[in-house]
Short mmCIF file of C-alpha atoms in Angstrom, two decimals:
data_model
loop_
_atom_site.label_atom_id
_atom_site.label_comp_id
_atom_site.label_asym_id
_atom_site.label_seq_id
_atom_site.Cartn_x
_atom_site.Cartn_y
_atom_site.Cartn_z
CA UNK C 1 162.87 22.45 148.73
CA UNK C 2 158.95 17.51 151.14
CA UNK C 3 157.03 14.06 149.15
CA UNK C 4 158.54 16.04 146.02
CA UNK C 5 161.91 15.84 147.05
CA UNK C 6 162.40 12.43 148.04
CA UNK C 7 164.56 9.73 146.44
CA UNK C 8 161.23 8.92 146.53
CA UNK C 9 159.18 9.21 122.97
CA UNK C 10 162.25 9.24 121.52
CA UNK C 11 161.74 12.64 119.73
CA UNK C 12 163.04 13.80 123.27
CA UNK C 13 166.66 12.23 123.30
CA UNK C 14 168.03 13.64 119.98
CA UNK C 15 171.26 13.15 121.09
CA UNK C 16 173.83 10.71 119.51
CA UNK C 17 175.87 9.82 122.21
CA UNK C 18 172.99 8.54 124.50
CA UNK C 19 171.29 7.06 122.10
CA UNK C 20 174.37 4.42 121.58
CA UNK C 21 173.75 3.84 125.01
CA UNK C 22 170.07 2.89 124.67
CA UNK C 23 169.31 -0.52 126.18
CA UNK C 24 167.03 -3.00 124.01
CA UNK C 25 165.02 -3.80 127.06
CA UNK C 26 161.22 -2.35 126.97
CA UNK C 27 158.12 -0.62 128.74
CA UNK C 28 155.81 -3.02 129.94
CA UNK C 29 153.22 -0.65 128.25
CA UNK C 30 154.93 0.34 125.06
CA UNK C 31 158.14 0.33 123.65
CA UNK C 32 160.42 3.38 124.97
CA UNK C 33 164.22 4.25 125.57
CA UNK C 34 165.99 2.42 129.12
CA UNK C 35 168.43 5.59 130.27
CA UNK C 36 171.76 4.81 130.45
CA UNK C 37 174.08 5.54 133.67
CA UNK C 38 177.35 7.61 133.58
CA UNK C 39 179.95 5.35 135.36
CA UNK C 40 184.04 6.59 134.64
CA UNK C 41 183.15 8.62 132.04
CA UNK C 42 180.80 6.90 130.62
CA UNK C 43 176.89 5.51 129.45
CA UNK C 44 176.51 2.35 131.10
CA UNK C 45 173.54 0.32 130.64
CA UNK C 46 172.30 -1.00 133.93
CA UNK C 47 172.01 -4.93 134.39
CA UNK C 48 169.50 -3.83 136.10
CA UNK C 49 165.81 -5.97 135.94
CA UNK C 50 163.55 -3.72 137.66
CA UNK C 51 162.69 -0.33 136.46
CA UNK C 52 160.78 3.40 136.26
CA UNK C 53 158.56 4.10 133.52
CA UNK C 54 159.30 7.86 132.94
CA UNK C 55 155.57 9.42 132.68
CA UNK C 56 155.37 12.83 130.69
CA UNK C 57 153.34 15.54 133.37
CA UNK C 58 151.52 16.89 130.61
CA UNK C 59 150.48 14.11 128.40
CA UNK C 60 150.77 11.03 131.49
CA UNK C 61 152.18 9.29 128.39
CA UNK C 62 154.82 7.28 128.72
CA UNK C 63 158.14 8.62 127.52
CA UNK C 64 161.70 6.24 128.23
CA UNK C 65 162.00 4.30 131.05
CA UNK C 66 164.75 4.08 133.94
CA UNK C 67 166.70 1.43 135.64
CA UNK C 68 166.33 0.92 139.35
CA UNK C 69 170.06 0.74 139.16
CA UNK C 70 171.93 -2.44 141.57
CA UNK C 71 173.81 -2.67 144.37
CA UNK C 72 177.22 -3.83 142.29
CA UNK C 73 175.86 -0.52 140.33
CA UNK C 74 176.06 2.23 143.07
CA UNK C 75 179.50 -0.40 143.88
CA UNK C 76 180.96 0.47 141.13
CA UNK C 77 180.44 4.09 141.05
CA UNK C 78 181.71 4.31 143.92
CA UNK C 79 184.75 2.58 143.09
CA UNK C 80 185.27 5.41 140.71
CA UNK C 81 184.35 8.17 142.28
CA UNK C 82 187.37 6.92 144.97
CA UNK C 83 190.06 6.32 142.45
CA UNK C 84 189.19 9.67 140.10
CA UNK C 85 189.63 11.50 143.82
CA UNK C 86 192.99 9.97 144.71
CA UNK C 87 193.91 12.36 141.15
CA UNK C 88 190.79 15.33 141.55
CA UNK C 89 191.75 16.45 145.14
CA UNK C 90 195.14 16.80 144.16
CA UNK C 91 194.93 19.09 140.82
CA UNK C 92 195.18 23.16 140.56
CA UNK C 93 192.72 25.40 141.64
CA UNK C 94 193.10 26.25 138.20
CA UNK C 95 192.69 23.28 136.75
CA UNK C 96 189.35 22.97 138.49
CA UNK C 97 188.32 25.93 137.54
CA UNK C 98 189.38 25.30 133.57
CA UNK C 99 186.73 22.43 133.90
CA UNK C 100 184.12 23.87 135.08
CA UNK C 101 184.20 26.80 132.74
CA UNK C 102 184.32 24.68 129.76
CA UNK C 103 181.71 23.06 131.35
CA UNK C 104 179.56 25.84 131.78
CA UNK C 105 180.35 27.38 128.13
CA UNK C 106 179.10 24.37 126.89
CA UNK C 107 176.04 24.37 128.92
CA UNK C 108 175.08 27.60 127.62
CA UNK C 109 175.74 26.44 124.36
CA UNK C 110 173.25 23.02 124.60
CA UNK C 111 171.30 25.52 126.40
CA UNK C 112 168.31 24.99 124.12
CA UNK C 113 168.75 21.24 124.44
CA UNK C 114 168.84 21.06 127.99
CA UNK C 115 165.53 23.06 127.66
CA UNK C 116 164.12 20.58 125.81
CA UNK C 117 164.92 17.64 128.41
CA UNK C 118 163.80 19.71 131.03
CA UNK C 119 160.34 20.93 130.20
CA UNK C 120 159.64 16.62 129.19
CA UNK C 121 160.41 15.56 132.01
CA UNK C 122 159.05 18.47 134.38
CA UNK C 123 156.03 19.76 131.87
CA UNK C 124 157.04 23.15 132.57
CA UNK C 125 157.06 26.17 130.21
CA UNK C 126 158.79 25.18 127.07
CA UNK C 127 159.66 29.43 126.60
CA UNK C 128 161.34 29.82 129.36
CA UNK C 129 163.01 27.63 130.28
CA UNK C 130 166.57 28.99 129.23
CA UNK C 131 166.29 32.31 130.96
CA UNK C 132 164.53 31.18 133.86
CA UNK C 133 166.28 28.27 134.53
CA UNK C 134 169.55 27.09 132.06
CA UNK C 135 171.27 30.30 132.63
CA UNK C 136 170.80 30.21 136.16
CA UNK C 137 172.43 26.52 136.20
CA UNK C 138 175.08 27.99 134.14
CA UNK C 139 176.29 31.54 136.16
CA UNK C 140 176.41 28.98 139.42
CA UNK C 141 178.88 26.66 137.24
CA UNK C 142 180.84 29.92 136.46
CA UNK C 143 180.30 30.95 139.92
CA UNK C 144 181.60 28.27 141.65
CA UNK C 145 184.71 28.02 138.89
CA UNK C 146 185.95 31.53 140.31
CA UNK C 147 185.70 29.90 143.34
CA UNK C 148 187.80 27.71 143.28
CA UNK C 149 190.57 29.81 143.03
CA UNK C 150 189.37 31.63 146.24
CA UNK C 151 189.73 30.03 149.14
CA UNK C 152 190.00 31.78 152.07
CA UNK C 153 192.82 30.64 155.75
CA UNK C 154 194.14 32.34 158.82
CA UNK C 155 198.03 33.76 157.93
CA UNK C 156 200.57 31.34 158.54
CA UNK C 157 202.20 32.78 161.75
CA UNK C 158 203.87 32.26 165.02
CA UNK C 159 200.93 30.81 167.98
CA UNK C 160 203.42 29.34 170.12
CA UNK C 161 206.75 30.35 170.91
CA UNK C 162 209.65 28.16 168.61
CA UNK C 163 206.30 26.51 166.01
CA UNK C 164 204.53 28.21 162.80
CA UNK C 165 201.46 27.17 162.62
CA UNK C 166 198.81 27.49 159.13
CA UNK C 167 195.93 25.73 158.20
CA UNK C 168 195.36 23.90 154.83
CA UNK C 169 191.74 23.93 153.35
CA UNK C 170 191.53 20.44 151.82
CA UNK C 171 188.50 18.36 149.34
CA UNK C 172 186.58 15.93 152.07
CA UNK C 173 186.77 13.31 149.96
CA UNK C 174 183.93 11.39 147.43
CA UNK C 175 180.94 12.81 148.18
CA UNK C 176 176.89 10.87 147.92
CA UNK C 177 174.19 13.01 147.15
CA UNK C 178 170.74 13.22 146.13
CA UNK C 179 168.32 15.81 144.32
CA UNK C 180 164.82 16.05 143.88
CA UNK C 181 162.23 16.68 140.38
CA UNK C 182 161.45 20.09 140.97
CA UNK C 183 164.10 22.22 139.46
CA UNK C 184 166.30 18.83 137.88
CA UNK C 185 169.32 20.26 136.39
CA UNK C 186 169.33 23.51 138.74
CA UNK C 187 169.16 21.33 141.94
CA UNK C 188 172.30 19.00 139.94
CA UNK C 189 174.42 22.00 139.91
CA UNK C 190 174.18 23.20 143.22
CA UNK C 191 175.07 20.06 145.03
CA UNK C 192 177.92 18.90 141.81
CA UNK C 193 179.68 22.08 140.77
CA UNK C 194 180.82 23.67 144.71
CA UNK C 195 181.88 19.74 145.78
CA UNK C 196 184.02 19.36 142.22
CA UNK C 197 185.84 22.74 142.82
CA UNK C 198 186.98 22.33 146.09
CA UNK C 199 188.28 19.14 144.55
CA UNK C 200 185.67 16.09 145.79
CA UNK C 201 184.32 13.31 143.70
CA UNK C 202 180.54 12.72 143.38
CA UNK C 203 177.66 10.00 142.93
CA UNK C 204 174.61 11.73 142.68
CA UNK C 205 170.97 10.00 141.81
CA UNK C 206 169.09 12.07 140.86
CA UNK C 207 165.22 12.11 141.01
CA UNK C 208 163.47 8.79 139.41
CA UNK C 209 160.81 11.07 137.64
CA UNK C 210 163.07 13.23 136.31
CA UNK C 211 166.44 12.42 135.44
CA UNK C 212 167.80 13.52 131.42
CA UNK C 213 168.62 16.58 132.27
CA UNK C 214 171.19 15.44 134.92
CA UNK C 215 172.32 12.20 133.03
CA UNK C 216 173.25 14.46 130.10
CA UNK C 217 174.97 17.36 131.96
CA UNK C 218 177.20 14.19 132.90
CA UNK C 219 177.86 13.43 129.74
CA UNK C 220 178.94 16.55 128.62
CA UNK C 221 181.17 17.18 132.02
CA UNK C 222 182.44 13.97 130.92
CA UNK C 223 184.10 15.98 127.40
CA UNK C 224 186.51 18.25 130.50
CA UNK C 225 186.16 16.33 133.94
CA UNK C 226 188.86 13.05 133.85
CA UNK C 227 186.84 9.56 134.19
CA UNK C 228 185.24 8.75 137.90
CA UNK C 229 185.17 12.51 138.74
CA UNK C 230 181.00 12.94 137.88
CA UNK C 231 179.08 9.90 138.43
CA UNK C 232 175.44 9.29 137.84
CA UNK C 233 173.04 6.17 138.73
CA UNK C 234 169.72 6.44 138.54
CA UNK C 235 166.63 4.36 140.84
CA UNK C 236 163.87 4.99 143.21
CA UNK C 237 163.80 5.86 146.70
CA UNK C 238 165.66 2.51 148.01
CA UNK C 239 168.40 3.40 145.38
CA UNK C 240 169.08 6.96 146.71
CA UNK C 241 169.29 5.46 150.56
CA UNK C 242 172.13 3.02 149.57
CA UNK C 243 174.17 5.19 147.99
CA UNK C 244 173.71 7.35 151.10
CA UNK C 245 174.52 5.04 153.64
CA UNK C 246 177.12 3.51 151.70
CA UNK C 247 180.84 3.46 153.22
CA UNK C 248 182.45 5.04 150.89
CA UNK C 249 181.32 9.04 150.88
CA UNK C 250 183.17 10.49 153.83
CA UNK C 251 180.05 13.34 152.98
CA UNK C 252 176.26 12.82 151.72
CA UNK C 253 173.91 15.63 150.52
CA UNK C 254 170.42 15.66 149.84
CA UNK C 255 167.66 18.13 148.42
CA UNK C 256 164.36 16.38 149.68
CA UNK C 257 161.49 15.71 152.41
CA UNK C 258 162.07 15.94 155.97
CA UNK C 259 161.33 12.62 156.51
CA UNK C 260 164.09 11.66 153.91
CA UNK C 261 166.41 14.13 156.05
CA UNK C 262 165.71 12.80 159.38
CA UNK C 263 166.65 9.34 157.40
CA UNK C 264 169.96 10.17 156.29
CA UNK C 265 171.34 12.15 159.28
CA UNK C 266 170.36 9.00 161.68
CA UNK C 267 172.69 6.41 158.89
CA UNK C 268 175.06 9.39 158.64
CA UNK C 269 175.40 9.20 162.55
CA UNK C 270 176.11 5.76 162.63
CA UNK C 271 179.22 6.29 160.42
CA UNK C 272 180.19 9.62 161.66
CA UNK C 273 179.52 11.05 157.52
CA UNK C 274 178.67 14.72 157.24
CA UNK C 275 175.49 15.93 156.25
CA UNK C 276 173.95 18.26 154.63
CA UNK C 277 170.76 18.79 154.34
CA UNK C 278 168.16 20.91 152.09
CA UNK C 279 164.57 20.22 152.67
CA UNK C 280 161.29 21.76 153.45
CA UNK C 281 159.59 25.60 152.89
CA UNK C 282 156.84 27.43 153.98
CA UNK C 283 156.85 30.54 153.50
CA UNK C 284 155.09 33.46 155.11
CA UNK C 285 155.16 36.47 153.24
CA UNK C 286 153.85 39.58 156.19
CA UNK C 287 152.63 41.94 154.65
CA UNK C 288 151.24 45.39 156.07
CA UNK C 289 148.80 48.31 155.47
CA UNK C 290 150.70 50.58 153.89
CA UNK C 291 151.62 47.94 150.93
CA UNK C 292 150.56 48.56 147.96
CA UNK C 293 148.40 45.66 146.98
CA UNK C 294 148.70 45.92 143.56
CA UNK C 295 152.45 45.48 143.80
CA UNK C 296 152.14 42.90 146.32
CA UNK C 297 149.44 40.81 144.92
CA UNK C 298 151.81 41.16 141.60
CA UNK C 299 154.74 39.39 143.74
CA UNK C 300 152.52 37.23 145.55
CA UNK C 301 151.24 35.59 142.80
CA UNK C 302 154.41 35.10 140.80
CA UNK C 303 156.28 33.72 144.35
CA UNK C 304 153.36 31.56 144.73
CA UNK C 305 152.62 30.10 141.45
CA UNK C 306 156.08 29.73 139.21
CA UNK C 307 156.82 26.59 138.93
CA UNK C 308 153.20 25.51 139.78
CA UNK C 309 154.76 26.46 143.70
CA UNK C 310 156.37 23.43 143.61
CA UNK C 311 159.08 25.72 144.87
CA UNK C 312 160.42 25.10 149.16
CA UNK C 313 160.83 28.28 148.79
CA UNK C 314 157.82 29.85 147.13
CA UNK C 315 155.62 31.62 149.01
CA UNK C 316 152.97 29.62 150.32
CA UNK C 317 150.89 31.66 154.18
CA UNK C 318 150.02 34.82 152.95
CA UNK C 319 149.74 37.33 156.80
CA UNK C 320 147.89 40.40 156.02
CA UNK C 321 147.37 42.83 158.16
CA UNK C 322 143.44 42.93 159.22
CA UNK C 323 142.89 46.33 158.09
CA UNK C 324 143.99 45.67 154.43
CA UNK C 325 142.92 42.19 154.59
CA UNK C 326 140.13 42.52 151.52
CA UNK C 327 141.39 44.79 149.13
CA UNK C 328 145.30 42.30 148.87
CA UNK C 329 142.56 39.12 148.97
CA UNK C 330 141.39 41.29 145.76
CA UNK C 331 144.33 41.91 144.57
CA UNK C 332 145.68 38.72 144.41
CA UNK C 333 142.56 36.71 143.23
CA UNK C 334 142.00 38.73 140.45
CA UNK C 335 146.25 38.54 139.22
CA UNK C 336 146.13 34.51 139.61
CA UNK C 337 142.55 34.69 137.50
CA UNK C 338 144.71 36.80 134.66
CA UNK C 339 148.39 36.05 135.20
CA UNK C 340 148.34 32.34 137.55
CA UNK C 341 147.27 30.49 134.26
CA UNK C 342 149.27 26.46 133.41
CA UNK C 343 148.78 24.42 130.48
CA UNK C 344 150.88 22.45 128.32
CA UNK C 345 154.33 23.32 127.43
CA UNK C 346 154.17 24.65 124.50
CA UNK C 347 151.50 27.00 125.25
CA UNK C 348 151.70 31.25 125.39
CA UNK C 349 150.93 33.00 127.76
CA UNK C 350 151.32 29.70 130.77
CA UNK C 351 152.84 31.16 133.76
CA UNK C 352 153.29 27.19 135.18
CA UNK C 353 152.40 23.73 133.61
CA UNK C 354 152.16 20.36 135.57
CA UNK C 355 152.43 19.41 138.48
CA UNK C 356 155.09 16.47 138.55
CA UNK C 357 154.03 13.45 138.94
CA UNK C 358 150.41 11.98 139.94
CA UNK C 359 151.44 11.21 143.92
CA UNK C 360 152.00 15.16 144.15
CA UNK C 361 148.73 15.85 142.28
CA UNK C 362 146.72 14.02 144.42
CA UNK C 363 148.56 15.52 147.85
CA UNK C 364 147.59 19.13 146.31
CA UNK C 365 144.57 17.68 145.78
CA UNK C 366 143.32 16.39 148.44
CA UNK C 367 144.76 18.83 151.09
CA UNK C 368 142.38 21.48 149.38
CA UNK C 369 139.64 18.81 149.81
CA UNK C 370 140.48 18.38 152.86
CA UNK C 371 139.94 21.91 154.33
CA UNK C 372 137.88 22.66 156.91
CA UNK C 373 134.63 24.38 157.32
CA UNK C 374 136.02 28.08 158.20
CA UNK C 375 137.56 27.99 155.16
CA UNK C 376 137.32 29.90 151.82
CA UNK C 377 137.79 28.93 148.24
CA UNK C 378 138.61 32.16 146.82
CA UNK C 379 139.41 31.18 143.53
CA UNK C 380 140.88 27.90 141.66
CA UNK C 381 140.97 24.51 144.35
CA UNK C 382 140.45 21.63 141.84
CA UNK C 383 141.77 19.75 139.43
CA UNK C 384 142.02 21.25 135.39
CA UNK C 385 141.33 19.34 132.96
CA UNK C 386 141.50 15.21 132.80
CA UNK C 387 144.59 14.37 130.92
CA UNK C 388 148.08 15.84 132.27
CA UNK C 389 148.62 17.04 136.58
CA UNK C 390 147.34 20.38 135.94
CA UNK C 391 146.53 21.85 139.33
CA UNK C 392 144.58 25.29 138.99
CA UNK C 393 146.43 28.59 141.01
CA UNK C 394 144.48 28.92 144.41
CA UNK C 395 143.17 30.84 147.20
CA UNK C 396 142.39 30.22 150.18
CA UNK C 397 140.81 32.56 153.46
CA UNK C 398 140.11 31.96 156.52
CA UNK C 399 142.69 30.42 157.37
CA UNK C 400 143.64 29.02 161.23
CA UNK C 401 147.15 29.02 162.71
CA UNK C 402 146.84 25.09 163.07
CA UNK C 403 145.01 24.03 160.10
CA UNK C 404 147.22 21.12 158.06
CA UNK C 405 147.06 23.42 154.49
CA UNK C 406 148.91 25.77 157.10
CA UNK C 407 150.93 23.78 158.44
CA UNK C 408 152.12 21.31 156.68
CA UNK C 409 153.60 21.75 153.23
CA UNK C 410 151.96 21.91 150.48
CA UNK C 411 154.52 22.27 147.00
CA UNK C 412 151.73 23.54 145.52
CA UNK C 413 149.85 26.42 143.48
CA UNK C 414 147.75 26.91 146.94
CA UNK C 415 148.23 30.66 148.73
CA UNK C 416 146.52 30.44 151.91
CA UNK C 417 145.62 33.99 153.81
CA UNK C 418 145.76 34.78 157.46
CA UNK C 419 145.08 37.38 158.86
CA UNK C 420 146.86 39.75 162.33
CA UNK C 421 146.70 42.84 164.55
CA UNK C 422 150.29 43.90 164.70
CA UNK C 423 153.59 42.86 164.78
CA UNK C 424 153.68 41.11 167.30
CA UNK C 425 150.86 38.75 166.44
CA UNK C 426 152.59 38.62 162.69
CA UNK C 427 156.35 37.53 163.46
CA UNK C 428 154.27 34.57 165.90
CA UNK C 429 152.53 33.60 163.22
CA UNK C 430 155.14 33.09 160.57
CA UNK C 431 157.60 31.37 163.05
CA UNK C 432 154.76 29.68 163.84
CA UNK C 433 155.39 26.04 161.38
CA UNK C 434 158.39 24.07 161.87
CA UNK C 435 159.85 25.34 158.38
CA UNK C 436 163.16 27.96 158.71
CA UNK C 437 163.39 28.52 155.03
CA UNK C 438 162.92 31.63 153.62
CA UNK C 439 160.35 34.55 154.16
CA UNK C 440 159.20 37.27 153.07
CA UNK C 441 157.73 41.14 154.36
CA UNK C 442 156.27 43.92 152.31
CA UNK C 443 156.21 47.53 154.02
CA UNK C 444 157.72 51.05 153.52
CA UNK C 445 157.74 51.34 157.04
CA UNK C 446 161.99 50.44 157.00
CA UNK C 447 162.88 50.41 160.69
CA UNK C 448 159.80 47.53 160.65
CA UNK C 449 161.67 45.72 157.60
CA UNK C 450 164.56 45.35 160.15
CA UNK C 451 163.03 44.26 163.03
CA UNK C 452 161.25 42.06 161.32
CA UNK C 453 164.21 40.30 159.41
CA UNK C 454 166.29 39.87 162.66
CA UNK C 455 163.43 38.39 164.68
CA UNK C 456 161.82 35.89 161.71
CA UNK C 457 163.83 32.14 162.38
CA UNK C 458 164.48 31.47 158.39
CA UNK C 459 167.14 31.14 156.29
CA UNK C 460 166.21 33.90 153.80
CA UNK C 461 164.15 36.89 154.20
CA UNK C 462 163.16 39.10 151.56
CA UNK C 463 161.84 42.68 151.69
CA UNK C 464 159.23 43.74 149.44
CA UNK C 465 160.10 40.76 146.89
CA UNK C 466 160.53 37.01 147.08
CA UNK C 467 161.98 34.50 145.44
CA UNK C 468 164.66 35.89 143.37
CA UNK C 469 167.84 33.76 143.97
CA UNK C 470 171.50 34.53 143.51
CA UNK C 471 174.75 32.94 142.44
CA UNK C 472 176.47 34.48 145.57
CA UNK C 473 174.13 34.02 148.50
CA UNK C 474 173.76 31.34 150.63
CA UNK C 475 170.88 29.60 150.76
CA UNK C 476 169.64 27.02 153.76
CA UNK C 477 166.91 26.91 156.52
CA UNK C 478 167.09 26.18 159.95
CA UNK C 479 164.59 24.03 162.92
CA UNK C 480 162.99 21.28 159.85
CA UNK C 481 164.58 22.88 156.98
CA UNK C 482 167.67 20.88 157.40
CA UNK C 483 171.09 22.73 157.15
CA UNK C 484 174.12 23.79 155.69
CA UNK C 485 174.73 25.97 152.67
CA UNK C 486 173.42 25.85 148.95
CA UNK C 487 175.49 28.73 146.79
CA UNK C 488 177.53 31.23 147.35
CA UNK C 489 181.24 30.99 149.16
CA UNK C 490 179.29 29.58 152.35
CA UNK C 491 178.31 26.40 149.90
CA UNK C 492 181.90 26.18 148.59
CA UNK C 493 183.66 25.98 151.70
CA UNK C 494 180.21 23.40 153.59
CA UNK C 495 182.35 20.59 150.22
CA UNK C 496 185.94 20.78 152.38
CA UNK C 497 187.97 20.13 155.40
CA UNK C 498 190.20 21.99 157.27
CA UNK C 499 194.16 20.83 158.67
CA UNK C 500 196.42 22.71 161.18
CA UNK C 501 199.64 21.95 160.51
CA UNK C 502 202.36 22.95 163.01
CA UNK C 503 206.53 23.36 162.41
CA UNK C 504 208.47 23.98 164.97
CA UNK C 505 211.84 26.05 163.88
CA UNK C 506 214.33 24.69 165.77
CA UNK C 507 214.54 27.33 168.35
#
């Protein structure tokens, strides 16, 4: 979901409980509120001297300051989670379900508030946030509330004469988690909901640029969860590393870059922690000659530019049959110009807002600026305006398989186009990257779609669509896209462990 995921105004804080916890410290540039961690069920001002200015992506103005939590503060959060697990891990599924249902209802009631926070942090279009993201978070909370009471297990039985065996599915313990900036609330819910539903407790670090909605979620959750079940500490990449390397958690889970995932896996190996990694993507969309160019353009402009392309499952590589290349590119370009608009959160008719931060704008611009001579920018290819991290919807043709823009995750509003001659070549091009998260196939030939969905080496394959999610189905990739599943019953089971219990019958 990538450099984008690495633990790398007063009007926006109309929340009495957060207002009361603000520190009197100030940013070096202007007077702004300093945020507090949420530990043991309450807002706790950080004792750290260092902090991070939160910058509005649309205006480049500082609107708050987040602390870089100290090692001692991480220790305190883990102690709270450890204390809470002694009780929470023994609660009934019904109790956990009820708490999550109540939390889901509370988030739904505060949907407009969460949308305001998310738009402030990310620069996303405010008009669509409730339907596109907040409602999804509510649905995901409700799904995992239901899952709490639906754990599968083998029937008890005599698998050895004179002995009865059964299997217990138990919570793992304390979980350390790190979430990215592209979908702050959604990603927090993806991490905490299955963990808490299974009886675990959590210490989570949100991205350094987008902590607001996660903090608010933890504050709201404190109304329904015992103290210490959910703890949120802020900080930078070093904070994330310290949180994941801490000896307390029995499992660590991140959504982040490939490099970050490798570092987490290495550090976890030294302590034999369980690891859940959701990393980058480079999703191909294979377009065959029998696909309707207009429908393809409609689907891929949305799938490629939604959220500014800052989505690990976004359509990024359009691989089109050579016979319909021109027609598909023409349709894509026309649709991108008419519907792929970017602008400030309050503007009407925009598809996506600013890129999240200055570093991401520099990354996207750099990859486009370094395009080889054989590439052709059909539309876009430049920053929009001089203020805010806006980048135009971009289409690049003439790409070759070993080009940087084809191999490396851009995480921005850029579609690259390649051609193929037959099904075998299309498959080779699609699979010929190190990422393996998502892909799509566009064709009216059912047998071809079935063959491709079998042979594409990706954790999710869409047919004649790209990017829809449902809480009931698993999300997660292969290869350098990581391992473990989010969402679905499979994601829930990732946060449990199995225990075999055998009883001698005395016979």
